[in-house]
Amino acid sequence: MDVVLPCLDEAEALPWVLDRMPSGWRALVVDNGSTDGSADIARALGASVVHEARRGFGAACHAGLTAATADVVCFCDCDASLDPADLVPFVERIRAGEADLVLGRRRAQSLGAWPLHARAGNLALARLLRRRTGLRLHDLGPLRAARREPLLSLGLTDRRSGYPLQMVVRAADADWRIAEYDVPYRPRAGASKVTGTWRGTWQAVRDMSRVLAEPSVEPQVREGVRP
Protein backbone atom coordinates (compact mmCIF):
# COMPACT_ATOMS: atom_id res chain seq x y z
CA MET A 1 0.00 0.00 0.00
CA ASP A 2 1.23 3.50 -0.80
CA VAL A 3 0.31 6.45 1.43
CA VAL A 4 0.78 9.91 -0.09
CA LEU A 5 1.82 12.48 2.53
CA PRO A 6 1.95 16.05 1.14
CA CYS A 7 4.56 17.88 3.19
CA LEU A 8 5.52 21.52 3.70
CA ASP A 9 7.66 22.17 6.77
CA GLU A 10 6.39 19.28 8.89
CA ALA A 11 9.63 18.33 10.66
CA GLU A 12 7.89 18.35 14.03
CA ALA A 13 5.10 15.98 12.99
CA LEU A 14 6.92 13.57 10.68
CA PRO A 15 8.36 11.19 13.32
CA TRP A 16 4.91 10.54 14.82
CA VAL A 17 3.20 10.19 11.45
CA LEU A 18 5.76 7.79 10.01
CA ASP A 19 5.85 5.75 13.21
CA ARG A 20 2.09 5.17 12.82
CA MET A 21 2.40 3.79 9.28
CA PRO A 22 0.92 0.26 9.05
CA SER A 23 3.50 -2.50 8.65
CA GLY A 24 4.42 -3.18 5.04
CA TRP A 25 2.91 0.07 3.74
CA ARG A 26 5.08 2.60 1.92
CA ALA A 27 5.10 6.24 2.98
CA LEU A 28 5.47 8.64 0.03
CA VAL A 29 6.40 11.99 1.53
CA VAL A 30 5.97 14.67 -1.12
CA ASP A 31 8.18 17.59 -0.17
CA ASN A 32 6.59 20.79 -1.48
CA GLY A 33 9.46 23.17 -0.81
CA SER A 34 10.18 22.64 2.89
CA THR A 35 12.94 24.68 4.50
CA ASP A 36 13.03 22.88 7.87
CA GLY A 37 14.72 19.67 6.75
CA SER A 38 11.49 17.69 6.40
CA ALA A 39 12.75 15.74 3.38
CA ASP A 40 15.93 14.62 5.16
CA ILE A 41 13.98 13.61 8.27
CA ALA A 42 11.48 11.61 6.21
CA ARG A 43 14.25 9.84 4.30
CA ALA A 44 16.12 9.02 7.53
CA LEU A 45 12.93 7.50 8.95
CA GLY A 46 12.52 5.18 5.96
CA ALA A 47 10.04 7.07 3.81
CA SER A 48 10.31 7.48 0.07
CA VAL A 49 10.65 11.18 -0.74
CA VAL A 50 9.20 12.84 -3.84
CA HIS A 51 10.05 16.46 -4.61
CA GLU A 52 7.36 18.71 -6.10
CA ALA A 53 8.57 22.24 -6.88
CA ARG A 54 5.17 23.63 -7.79
CA ARG A 55 3.57 24.92 -4.60
CA GLY A 56 0.07 23.79 -3.77
CA PHE A 57 -1.68 21.01 -1.86
CA GLY A 58 -3.07 19.53 -5.06
CA ALA A 59 0.31 19.65 -6.77
CA ALA A 60 1.86 17.67 -3.92
CA CYS A 61 -0.99 15.15 -3.79
CA HIS A 62 -0.91 14.53 -7.53
CA ALA A 63 2.86 14.17 -7.58
CA GLY A 64 2.48 11.47 -4.95
CA LEU A 65 -0.30 9.75 -6.89
CA THR A 66 1.76 9.62 -10.07
CA ALA A 67 4.80 8.35 -8.14
CA ALA A 68 2.78 5.61 -6.43
CA THR A 69 2.93 2.06 -7.75
CA ALA A 70 0.53 0.21 -5.43
CA ASP A 71 -2.92 -0.84 -6.62
CA VAL A 72 -4.59 1.04 -3.76
CA VAL A 73 -3.33 4.52 -2.88
CA CYS A 74 -4.12 6.39 0.33
CA PHE A 75 -3.80 10.06 1.22
CA CYS A 76 -3.11 11.50 4.66
CA ASP A 77 -2.08 14.89 6.02
CA CYS A 78 1.46 15.04 7.34
CA ASP A 79 0.77 17.25 10.37
CA ALA A 80 -0.13 14.58 12.99
CA SER A 81 -3.81 15.57 13.03
CA LEU A 82 -4.73 12.27 11.38
CA ASP A 83 -3.37 8.78 12.03
CA PRO A 84 -2.34 6.77 8.94
CA ALA A 85 -3.14 3.59 10.88
CA ASP A 86 -6.82 4.58 10.60
CA LEU A 87 -6.58 3.91 6.86
CA VAL A 88 -6.57 0.13 7.34
CA PRO A 89 -10.39 -0.27 7.26
CA PHE A 90 -10.53 2.10 4.28
CA VAL A 91 -8.32 -0.24 2.30
CA GLU A 92 -10.28 -3.28 3.45
CA ARG A 93 -13.49 -1.75 2.09
CA ILE A 94 -11.83 -0.95 -1.24
CA ARG A 95 -10.40 -4.44 -1.58
CA ALA A 96 -13.68 -6.07 -0.60
CA GLY A 97 -15.42 -4.18 -3.40
CA GLU A 98 -17.70 -2.32 -0.98
CA ALA A 99 -16.63 1.15 -2.14
CA ASP A 100 -14.57 2.84 -4.83
CA LEU A 101 -13.53 5.83 -2.72
CA VAL A 102 -13.48 5.94 1.08
CA LEU A 103 -13.25 9.27 2.89
CA GLY A 104 -12.49 9.93 6.53
CA ARG A 105 -15.18 11.83 8.43
CA ARG A 106 -13.21 13.76 11.02
CA ARG A 107 -14.31 13.60 14.64
CA ALA A 108 -12.53 16.28 16.68
CA GLN A 109 -10.83 14.94 19.81
CA SER A 110 -10.61 18.36 21.46
CA LEU A 111 -11.94 21.89 21.03
CA GLY A 112 -8.68 23.04 19.47
CA ALA A 113 -8.48 20.24 16.92
CA TRP A 114 -10.88 21.81 14.45
CA PRO A 115 -11.27 25.61 14.63
CA LEU A 116 -14.74 27.09 14.17
CA HIS A 117 -13.90 28.82 10.90
CA ALA A 118 -12.56 25.57 9.43
CA ARG A 119 -15.71 23.70 10.44
CA ALA A 120 -17.88 26.42 8.94
CA GLY A 121 -15.99 26.27 5.66
CA ASN A 122 -16.25 22.49 5.56
CA LEU A 123 -20.01 22.63 6.22
CA ALA A 124 -20.51 25.17 3.46
CA LEU A 125 -18.63 23.00 0.99
CA ALA A 126 -20.56 19.87 1.99
CA ARG A 127 -23.81 21.68 1.23
CA LEU A 128 -22.51 22.93 -2.13
CA LEU A 129 -21.32 19.42 -2.96
CA ARG A 130 -24.75 17.99 -2.16
CA ARG A 131 -26.34 20.53 -4.49
CA ARG A 132 -23.86 19.70 -7.25
CA THR A 133 -23.78 15.88 -6.98
CA GLY A 134 -26.54 14.74 -4.62
CA LEU A 135 -23.96 13.19 -2.29
CA ARG A 136 -24.86 13.49 1.38
CA LEU A 137 -21.34 13.68 2.77
CA HIS A 138 -20.46 15.34 6.06
CA ASP A 139 -16.77 16.00 5.51
CA LEU A 140 -14.27 16.59 2.71
CA GLY A 141 -11.21 15.71 4.75
CA PRO A 142 -7.83 14.60 3.40
CA LEU A 143 -7.80 11.03 4.76
CA ARG A 144 -8.94 8.80 1.87
CA ALA A 145 -8.25 5.71 -0.21
CA ALA A 146 -9.00 4.49 -3.74
CA ARG A 147 -7.45 2.40 -6.49
CA ARG A 148 -4.64 4.15 -8.34
CA GLU A 149 -5.59 3.57 -11.97
CA PRO A 150 -9.22 4.69 -11.60
CA LEU A 151 -7.99 7.78 -9.74
CA LEU A 152 -5.67 8.65 -12.60
CA SER A 153 -8.54 8.13 -15.04
CA LEU A 154 -10.45 10.98 -13.40
CA GLY A 155 -8.05 13.46 -15.02
CA LEU A 156 -7.71 15.69 -11.96
CA THR A 157 -6.43 19.15 -12.89
CA ASP A 158 -6.66 21.30 -9.75
CA ARG A 159 -3.29 21.81 -8.08
CA ARG A 160 -4.38 23.94 -5.14
CA SER A 161 -6.89 23.51 -2.33
CA GLY A 162 -9.58 22.25 -4.69
CA TYR A 163 -7.84 18.95 -5.42
CA PRO A 164 -9.56 16.83 -2.73
CA LEU A 165 -12.97 18.19 -3.71
CA GLN A 166 -12.36 17.73 -7.43
CA MET A 167 -11.55 14.10 -6.72
CA VAL A 168 -14.94 13.62 -5.04
CA VAL A 169 -16.89 15.57 -7.67
CA ARG A 170 -15.39 13.69 -10.60
CA ALA A 171 -15.77 10.36 -8.80
CA ALA A 172 -19.45 11.16 -8.25
CA ASP A 173 -19.85 12.11 -11.93
CA ALA A 174 -18.36 8.71 -12.79
CA ASP A 175 -20.88 6.92 -10.51
CA TRP A 176 -18.30 5.76 -8.02
CA ARG A 177 -19.49 4.29 -4.74
CA ILE A 178 -18.29 6.81 -2.15
CA ALA A 179 -18.30 5.98 1.56
CA GLU A 180 -17.46 7.82 4.78
CA TYR A 181 -15.67 6.35 7.77
CA ASP A 182 -15.35 8.08 11.14
CA VAL A 183 -11.78 8.90 12.20
CA PRO A 184 -10.31 10.78 15.19
CA TYR A 185 -9.07 14.29 14.44
CA ARG A 186 -6.35 15.72 16.67
CA PRO A 187 -4.75 19.15 17.02
CA ARG A 188 -2.10 19.47 14.33
CA ALA A 189 1.56 20.00 15.04
CA GLY A 190 2.68 23.50 14.05
CA ALA A 191 0.71 26.19 12.24
CA SER A 192 -1.76 25.35 9.48
CA LYS A 193 -0.95 26.61 5.99
CA VAL A 194 -4.62 26.75 4.98
CA THR A 195 -7.19 26.51 7.78
CA GLY A 196 -5.18 28.29 10.47
CA THR A 197 -6.92 31.58 9.66
CA TRP A 198 -10.29 32.77 8.42
CA ARG A 199 -8.60 34.18 5.33
CA GLY A 200 -6.89 30.89 4.51
CA THR A 201 -10.10 28.95 5.07
CA TRP A 202 -12.21 31.11 2.81
CA GLN A 203 -9.53 31.20 0.14
CA ALA A 204 -9.74 27.41 0.14
CA VAL A 205 -13.53 27.64 -0.05
CA ARG A 206 -13.20 29.90 -3.10
CA ASP A 207 -10.84 27.43 -4.76
CA MET A 208 -13.29 24.63 -4.12
CA SER A 209 -16.28 26.67 -5.27
CA ARG A 210 -14.59 27.00 -8.64
CA VAL A 211 -14.27 23.22 -8.78
CA LEU A 212 -18.00 22.86 -8.08
CA ALA A 213 -18.76 25.22 -10.95
CA GLU A 214 -16.91 23.05 -13.46
CA PRO A 215 -19.02 21.10 -15.98
CA SER A 216 -19.19 17.35 -15.67
CA VAL A 217 -16.10 15.64 -17.13
CA GLU A 218 -16.15 12.08 -18.45
CA PRO A 219 -13.36 9.88 -17.01
CA GLN A 220 -10.55 9.14 -19.44
CA VAL A 221 -10.88 5.39 -18.96
CA ARG A 222 -14.50 4.68 -18.20
CA GLU A 223 -14.05 0.93 -17.73
CA GLY A 224 -11.41 1.57 -15.08
CA VAL A 225 -13.80 3.31 -12.71
CA ARG A 226 -15.09 0.20 -11.00
CA PRO A 227 -12.40 -1.90 -9.31
PDB file of C-alpha atoms in Angstrom:
ATOM      1  CA  MET A   1       0.000   0.000   0.000  1.00  0.00           C
ATOM      2  CA  ASP A   2       1.234   3.500  -0.804  1.00  0.00           C
ATOM      3  CA  VAL A   3       0.311   6.448   1.433  1.00  0.00           C
ATOM      4  CA  VAL A   4       0.783   9.907  -0.085  1.00  0.00           C
ATOM      5  CA  LEU A   5       1.825  12.481   2.526  1.00  0.00           C
ATOM      6  CA  PRO A   6       1.950  16.050   1.142  1.00  0.00           C
ATOM      7  CA  CYS A   7       4.560  17.879   3.194  1.00  0.00           C
ATOM      8  CA  LEU A   8       5.516  21.516   3.695  1.00  0.00           C
ATOM      9  CA  ASP A   9       7.663  22.166   6.772  1.00  0.00           C
ATOM     10  CA  GLU A  10       6.387  19.276   8.887  1.00  0.00           C
ATOM     11  CA  ALA A  11       9.626  18.334  10.656  1.00  0.00           C
ATOM     12  CA  GLU A  12       7.888  18.354  14.029  1.00  0.00           C
ATOM     13  CA  ALA A  13       5.102  15.977  12.992  1.00  0.00           C
ATOM     14  CA  LEU A  14       6.920  13.569  10.678  1.00  0.00           C
ATOM     15  CA  PRO A  15       8.362  11.188  13.323  1.00  0.00           C
ATOM     16  CA  TRP A  16       4.909  10.539  14.823  1.00  0.00           C
ATOM     17  CA  VAL A  17       3.198  10.189  11.446  1.00  0.00           C
ATOM     18  CA  LEU A  18       5.755   7.793  10.010  1.00  0.00           C
ATOM     19  CA  ASP A  19       5.854   5.746  13.207  1.00  0.00           C
ATOM     20  CA  ARG A  20       2.094   5.170  12.819  1.00  0.00           C
ATOM     21  CA  MET A  21       2.402   3.790   9.277  1.00  0.00           C
ATOM     22  CA  PRO A  22       0.921   0.258   9.054  1.00  0.00           C
ATOM     23  CA  SER A  23       3.500  -2.498   8.650  1.00  0.00           C
ATOM     24  CA  GLY A  24       4.416  -3.182   5.043  1.00  0.00           C
ATOM     25  CA  TRP A  25       2.909   0.069   3.743  1.00  0.00           C
ATOM     26  CA  ARG A  26       5.080   2.597   1.925  1.00  0.00           C
ATOM     27  CA  ALA A  27       5.100   6.242   2.980  1.00  0.00           C
ATOM     28  CA  LEU A  28       5.469   8.644   0.027  1.00  0.00           C
ATOM     29  CA  VAL A  29       6.403  11.995   1.535  1.00  0.00           C
ATOM     30  CA  VAL A  30       5.970  14.672  -1.123  1.00  0.00           C
ATOM     31  CA  ASP A  31       8.180  17.594  -0.172  1.00  0.00           C
ATOM     32  CA  ASN A  32       6.592  20.789  -1.477  1.00  0.00           C
ATOM     33  CA  GLY A  33       9.460  23.170  -0.808  1.00  0.00           C
ATOM     34  CA  SER A  34      10.181  22.640   2.891  1.00  0.00           C
ATOM     35  CA  THR A  35      12.941  24.681   4.498  1.00  0.00           C
ATOM     36  CA  ASP A  36      13.026  22.879   7.867  1.00  0.00           C
ATOM     37  CA  GLY A  37      14.722  19.670   6.745  1.00  0.00           C
ATOM     38  CA  SER A  38      11.495  17.689   6.405  1.00  0.00           C
ATOM     39  CA  ALA A  39      12.750  15.739   3.383  1.00  0.00           C
ATOM     40  CA  ASP A  40      15.934  14.624   5.164  1.00  0.00           C
ATOM     41  CA  ILE A  41      13.983  13.608   8.269  1.00  0.00           C
ATOM     42  CA  ALA A  42      11.484  11.610   6.208  1.00  0.00           C
ATOM     43  CA  ARG A  43      14.253   9.839   4.300  1.00  0.00           C
ATOM     44  CA  ALA A  44      16.122   9.019   7.531  1.00  0.00           C
ATOM     45  CA  LEU A  45      12.935   7.498   8.947  1.00  0.00           C
ATOM     46  CA  GLY A  46      12.523   5.180   5.964  1.00  0.00           C
ATOM     47  CA  ALA A  47      10.035   7.066   3.814  1.00  0.00           C
ATOM     48  CA  SER A  48      10.308   7.479   0.067  1.00  0.00           C
ATOM     49  CA  VAL A  49      10.647  11.183  -0.744  1.00  0.00           C
ATOM     50  CA  VAL A  50       9.196  12.836  -3.840  1.00  0.00           C
ATOM     51  CA  HIS A  51      10.048  16.459  -4.607  1.00  0.00           C
ATOM     52  CA  GLU A  52       7.359  18.709  -6.100  1.00  0.00           C
ATOM     53  CA  ALA A  53       8.572  22.238  -6.885  1.00  0.00           C
ATOM     54  CA  ARG A  54       5.173  23.629  -7.793  1.00  0.00           C
ATOM     55  CA  ARG A  55       3.567  24.919  -4.597  1.00  0.00           C
ATOM     56  CA  GLY A  56       0.066  23.787  -3.774  1.00  0.00           C
ATOM     57  CA  PHE A  57      -1.684  21.010  -1.858  1.00  0.00           C
ATOM     58  CA  GLY A  58      -3.074  19.529  -5.057  1.00  0.00           C
ATOM     59  CA  ALA A  59       0.305  19.654  -6.767  1.00  0.00           C
ATOM     60  CA  ALA A  60       1.861  17.673  -3.915  1.00  0.00           C
ATOM     61  CA  CYS A  61      -0.987  15.148  -3.790  1.00  0.00           C
ATOM     62  CA  HIS A  62      -0.912  14.533  -7.529  1.00  0.00           C
ATOM     63  CA  ALA A  63       2.862  14.167  -7.581  1.00  0.00           C
ATOM     64  CA  GLY A  64       2.481  11.467  -4.949  1.00  0.00           C
ATOM     65  CA  LEU A  65      -0.295   9.754  -6.887  1.00  0.00           C
ATOM     66  CA  THR A  66       1.765   9.617 -10.069  1.00  0.00           C
ATOM     67  CA  ALA A  67       4.803   8.345  -8.142  1.00  0.00           C
ATOM     68  CA  ALA A  68       2.781   5.613  -6.428  1.00  0.00           C
ATOM     69  CA  THR A  69       2.926   2.064  -7.749  1.00  0.00           C
ATOM     70  CA  ALA A  70       0.530   0.214  -5.434  1.00  0.00           C
ATOM     71  CA  ASP A  71      -2.923  -0.842  -6.623  1.00  0.00           C
ATOM     72  CA  VAL A  72      -4.589   1.040  -3.764  1.00  0.00           C
ATOM     73  CA  VAL A  73      -3.333   4.520  -2.883  1.00  0.00           C
ATOM     74  CA  CYS A  74      -4.123   6.394   0.332  1.00  0.00           C
ATOM     75  CA  PHE A  75      -3.796  10.061   1.222  1.00  0.00           C
ATOM     76  CA  CYS A  76      -3.110  11.503   4.663  1.00  0.00           C
ATOM     77  CA  ASP A  77      -2.078  14.887   6.022  1.00  0.00           C
ATOM     78  CA  CYS A  78       1.463  15.041   7.342  1.00  0.00           C
ATOM     79  CA  ASP A  79       0.769  17.253  10.374  1.00  0.00           C
ATOM     80  CA  ALA A  80      -0.130  14.585  12.989  1.00  0.00           C
ATOM     81  CA  SER A  81      -3.806  15.573  13.025  1.00  0.00           C
ATOM     82  CA  LEU A  82      -4.727  12.266  11.384  1.00  0.00           C
ATOM     83  CA  ASP A  83      -3.373   8.777  12.035  1.00  0.00           C
ATOM     84  CA  PRO A  84      -2.340   6.775   8.941  1.00  0.00           C
ATOM     85  CA  ALA A  85      -3.136   3.593  10.877  1.00  0.00           C
ATOM     86  CA  ASP A  86      -6.819   4.581  10.602  1.00  0.00           C
ATOM     87  CA  LEU A  87      -6.576   3.914   6.858  1.00  0.00           C
ATOM     88  CA  VAL A  88      -6.565   0.133   7.344  1.00  0.00           C
ATOM     89  CA  PRO A  89     -10.386  -0.274   7.262  1.00  0.00           C
ATOM     90  CA  PHE A  90     -10.531   2.098   4.284  1.00  0.00           C
ATOM     91  CA  VAL A  91      -8.316  -0.244   2.296  1.00  0.00           C
ATOM     92  CA  GLU A  92     -10.281  -3.276   3.449  1.00  0.00           C
ATOM     93  CA  ARG A  93     -13.493  -1.750   2.087  1.00  0.00           C
ATOM     94  CA  ILE A  94     -11.834  -0.947  -1.242  1.00  0.00           C
ATOM     95  CA  ARG A  95     -10.395  -4.441  -1.580  1.00  0.00           C
ATOM     96  CA  ALA A  96     -13.683  -6.071  -0.603  1.00  0.00           C
ATOM     97  CA  GLY A  97     -15.424  -4.176  -3.398  1.00  0.00           C
ATOM     98  CA  GLU A  98     -17.698  -2.324  -0.976  1.00  0.00           C
ATOM     99  CA  ALA A  99     -16.633   1.150  -2.142  1.00  0.00           C
ATOM    100  CA  ASP A 100     -14.568   2.837  -4.832  1.00  0.00           C
ATOM    101  CA  LEU A 101     -13.534   5.835  -2.717  1.00  0.00           C
ATOM    102  CA  VAL A 102     -13.476   5.942   1.081  1.00  0.00           C
ATOM    103  CA  LEU A 103     -13.253   9.269   2.890  1.00  0.00           C
ATOM    104  CA  GLY A 104     -12.485   9.933   6.535  1.00  0.00           C
ATOM    105  CA  ARG A 105     -15.176  11.831   8.425  1.00  0.00           C
ATOM    106  CA  ARG A 106     -13.208  13.764  11.015  1.00  0.00           C
ATOM    107  CA  ARG A 107     -14.311  13.603  14.640  1.00  0.00           C
ATOM    108  CA  ALA A 108     -12.534  16.277  16.679  1.00  0.00           C
ATOM    109  CA  GLN A 109     -10.831  14.939  19.811  1.00  0.00           C
ATOM    110  CA  SER A 110     -10.608  18.357  21.458  1.00  0.00           C
ATOM    111  CA  LEU A 111     -11.939  21.890  21.028  1.00  0.00           C
ATOM    112  CA  GLY A 112      -8.679  23.040  19.467  1.00  0.00           C
ATOM    113  CA  ALA A 113      -8.475  20.236  16.925  1.00  0.00           C
ATOM    114  CA  TRP A 114     -10.882  21.806  14.452  1.00  0.00           C
ATOM    115  CA  PRO A 115     -11.273  25.612  14.628  1.00  0.00           C
ATOM    116  CA  LEU A 116     -14.739  27.087  14.173  1.00  0.00           C
ATOM    117  CA  HIS A 117     -13.899  28.821  10.904  1.00  0.00           C
ATOM    118  CA  ALA A 118     -12.559  25.571   9.433  1.00  0.00           C
ATOM    119  CA  ARG A 119     -15.714  23.696  10.440  1.00  0.00           C
ATOM    120  CA  ALA A 120     -17.876  26.424   8.945  1.00  0.00           C
ATOM    121  CA  GLY A 121     -15.991  26.270   5.664  1.00  0.00           C
ATOM    122  CA  ASN A 122     -16.251  22.492   5.561  1.00  0.00           C
ATOM    123  CA  LEU A 123     -20.006  22.626   6.219  1.00  0.00           C
ATOM    124  CA  ALA A 124     -20.512  25.173   3.460  1.00  0.00           C
ATOM    125  CA  LEU A 125     -18.634  23.000   0.992  1.00  0.00           C
ATOM    126  CA  ALA A 126     -20.555  19.867   1.989  1.00  0.00           C
ATOM    127  CA  ARG A 127     -23.811  21.681   1.230  1.00  0.00           C
ATOM    128  CA  LEU A 128     -22.514  22.927  -2.131  1.00  0.00           C
ATOM    129  CA  LEU A 129     -21.316  19.422  -2.956  1.00  0.00           C
ATOM    130  CA  ARG A 130     -24.752  17.992  -2.162  1.00  0.00           C
ATOM    131  CA  ARG A 131     -26.345  20.526  -4.486  1.00  0.00           C
ATOM    132  CA  ARG A 132     -23.863  19.699  -7.255  1.00  0.00           C
ATOM    133  CA  THR A 133     -23.780  15.881  -6.976  1.00  0.00           C
ATOM    134  CA  GLY A 134     -26.540  14.745  -4.625  1.00  0.00           C
ATOM    135  CA  LEU A 135     -23.964  13.186  -2.289  1.00  0.00           C
ATOM    136  CA  ARG A 136     -24.858  13.492   1.383  1.00  0.00           C
ATOM    137  CA  LEU A 137     -21.340  13.675   2.766  1.00  0.00           C
ATOM    138  CA  HIS A 138     -20.456  15.336   6.061  1.00  0.00           C
ATOM    139  CA  ASP A 139     -16.768  16.003   5.506  1.00  0.00           C
ATOM    140  CA  LEU A 140     -14.272  16.586   2.709  1.00  0.00           C
ATOM    141  CA  GLY A 141     -11.214  15.710   4.747  1.00  0.00           C
ATOM    142  CA  PRO A 142      -7.831  14.597   3.404  1.00  0.00           C
ATOM    143  CA  LEU A 143      -7.799  11.032   4.757  1.00  0.00           C
ATOM    144  CA  ARG A 144      -8.939   8.801   1.874  1.00  0.00           C
ATOM    145  CA  ALA A 145      -8.252   5.710  -0.210  1.00  0.00           C
ATOM    146  CA  ALA A 146      -9.004   4.491  -3.738  1.00  0.00           C
ATOM    147  CA  ARG A 147      -7.455   2.402  -6.486  1.00  0.00           C
ATOM    148  CA  ARG A 148      -4.635   4.150  -8.335  1.00  0.00           C
ATOM    149  CA  GLU A 149      -5.592   3.567 -11.969  1.00  0.00           C
ATOM    150  CA  PRO A 150      -9.216   4.686 -11.596  1.00  0.00           C
ATOM    151  CA  LEU A 151      -7.991   7.782  -9.741  1.00  0.00           C
ATOM    152  CA  LEU A 152      -5.672   8.650 -12.604  1.00  0.00           C
ATOM    153  CA  SER A 153      -8.543   8.132 -15.041  1.00  0.00           C
ATOM    154  CA  LEU A 154     -10.451  10.981 -13.405  1.00  0.00           C
ATOM    155  CA  GLY A 155      -8.052  13.457 -15.024  1.00  0.00           C
ATOM    156  CA  LEU A 156      -7.712  15.694 -11.963  1.00  0.00           C
ATOM    157  CA  THR A 157      -6.428  19.153 -12.890  1.00  0.00           C
ATOM    158  CA  ASP A 158      -6.663  21.303  -9.748  1.00  0.00           C
ATOM    159  CA  ARG A 159      -3.291  21.807  -8.078  1.00  0.00           C
ATOM    160  CA  ARG A 160      -4.379  23.939  -5.136  1.00  0.00           C
ATOM    161  CA  SER A 161      -6.892  23.507  -2.326  1.00  0.00           C
ATOM    162  CA  GLY A 162      -9.578  22.253  -4.687  1.00  0.00           C
ATOM    163  CA  TYR A 163      -7.839  18.945  -5.417  1.00  0.00           C
ATOM    164  CA  PRO A 164      -9.565  16.828  -2.727  1.00  0.00           C
ATOM    165  CA  LEU A 165     -12.975  18.192  -3.711  1.00  0.00           C
ATOM    166  CA  GLN A 166     -12.361  17.727  -7.427  1.00  0.00           C
ATOM    167  CA  MET A 167     -11.550  14.096  -6.721  1.00  0.00           C
ATOM    168  CA  VAL A 168     -14.938  13.621  -5.038  1.00  0.00           C
ATOM    169  CA  VAL A 169     -16.887  15.568  -7.675  1.00  0.00           C
ATOM    170  CA  ARG A 170     -15.392  13.686 -10.599  1.00  0.00           C
ATOM    171  CA  ALA A 171     -15.770  10.363  -8.798  1.00  0.00           C
ATOM    172  CA  ALA A 172     -19.451  11.163  -8.254  1.00  0.00           C
ATOM    173  CA  ASP A 173     -19.855  12.113 -11.927  1.00  0.00           C
ATOM    174  CA  ALA A 174     -18.361   8.714 -12.790  1.00  0.00           C
ATOM    175  CA  ASP A 175     -20.879   6.925 -10.511  1.00  0.00           C
ATOM    176  CA  TRP A 176     -18.299   5.755  -8.022  1.00  0.00           C
ATOM    177  CA  ARG A 177     -19.489   4.290  -4.742  1.00  0.00           C
ATOM    178  CA  ILE A 178     -18.288   6.805  -2.151  1.00  0.00           C
ATOM    179  CA  ALA A 179     -18.299   5.978   1.561  1.00  0.00           C
ATOM    180  CA  GLU A 180     -17.457   7.816   4.780  1.00  0.00           C
ATOM    181  CA  TYR A 181     -15.666   6.354   7.766  1.00  0.00           C
ATOM    182  CA  ASP A 182     -15.352   8.080  11.143  1.00  0.00           C
ATOM    183  CA  VAL A 183     -11.782   8.898  12.196  1.00  0.00           C
ATOM    184  CA  PRO A 184     -10.311  10.775  15.191  1.00  0.00           C
ATOM    185  CA  TYR A 185      -9.066  14.289  14.441  1.00  0.00           C
ATOM    186  CA  ARG A 186      -6.352  15.715  16.673  1.00  0.00           C
ATOM    187  CA  PRO A 187      -4.747  19.147  17.023  1.00  0.00           C
ATOM    188  CA  ARG A 188      -2.105  19.471  14.326  1.00  0.00           C
ATOM    189  CA  ALA A 189       1.562  20.003  15.036  1.00  0.00           C
ATOM    190  CA  GLY A 190       2.683  23.501  14.046  1.00  0.00           C
ATOM    191  CA  ALA A 191       0.713  26.186  12.238  1.00  0.00           C
ATOM    192  CA  SER A 192      -1.761  25.349   9.483  1.00  0.00           C
ATOM    193  CA  LYS A 193      -0.950  26.612   5.991  1.00  0.00           C
ATOM    194  CA  VAL A 194      -4.622  26.755   4.980  1.00  0.00           C
ATOM    195  CA  THR A 195      -7.187  26.510   7.784  1.00  0.00           C
ATOM    196  CA  GLY A 196      -5.181  28.292  10.470  1.00  0.00           C
ATOM    197  CA  THR A 197      -6.915  31.580   9.661  1.00  0.00           C
ATOM    198  CA  TRP A 198     -10.293  32.774   8.422  1.00  0.00           C
ATOM    199  CA  ARG A 199      -8.596  34.183   5.334  1.00  0.00           C
ATOM    200  CA  GLY A 200      -6.891  30.888   4.513  1.00  0.00           C
ATOM    201  CA  THR A 201     -10.101  28.951   5.068  1.00  0.00           C
ATOM    202  CA  TRP A 202     -12.209  31.107   2.807  1.00  0.00           C
ATOM    203  CA  GLN A 203      -9.531  31.199   0.141  1.00  0.00           C
ATOM    204  CA  ALA A 204      -9.737  27.408   0.139  1.00  0.00           C
ATOM    205  CA  VAL A 205     -13.530  27.643  -0.050  1.00  0.00           C
ATOM    206  CA  ARG A 206     -13.196  29.895  -3.100  1.00  0.00           C
ATOM    207  CA  ASP A 207     -10.838  27.427  -4.759  1.00  0.00           C
ATOM    208  CA  MET A 208     -13.289  24.628  -4.119  1.00  0.00           C
ATOM    209  CA  SER A 209     -16.277  26.674  -5.268  1.00  0.00           C
ATOM    210  CA  ARG A 210     -14.589  27.000  -8.641  1.00  0.00           C
ATOM    211  CA  VAL A 211     -14.272  23.225  -8.778  1.00  0.00           C
ATOM    212  CA  LEU A 212     -17.996  22.858  -8.076  1.00  0.00           C
ATOM    213  CA  ALA A 213     -18.759  25.222 -10.950  1.00  0.00           C
ATOM    214  CA  GLU A 214     -16.906  23.046 -13.456  1.00  0.00           C
ATOM    215  CA  PRO A 215     -19.017  21.102 -15.978  1.00  0.00           C
ATOM    216  CA  SER A 216     -19.190  17.347 -15.671  1.00  0.00           C
ATOM    217  CA  VAL A 217     -16.102  15.638 -17.133  1.00  0.00           C
ATOM    218  CA  GLU A 218     -16.146  12.082 -18.450  1.00  0.00           C
ATOM    219  CA  PRO A 219     -13.361   9.877 -17.009  1.00  0.00           C
ATOM    220  CA  GLN A 220     -10.547   9.141 -19.444  1.00  0.00           C
ATOM    221  CA  VAL A 221     -10.880   5.391 -18.961  1.00  0.00           C
ATOM    222  CA  ARG A 222     -14.496   4.684 -18.198  1.00  0.00           C
ATOM    223  CA  GLU A 223     -14.048   0.932 -17.728  1.00  0.00           C
ATOM    224  CA  GLY A 224     -11.407   1.574 -15.075  1.00  0.00           C
ATOM    225  CA  VAL A 225     -13.801   3.307 -12.712  1.00  0.00           C
ATOM    226  CA  ARG A 226     -15.089   0.198 -11.000  1.00  0.00           C
ATOM    227  CA  PRO A 227     -12.396  -1.898  -9.313  1.00  0.00           C
TER     228      PRO A 227
END
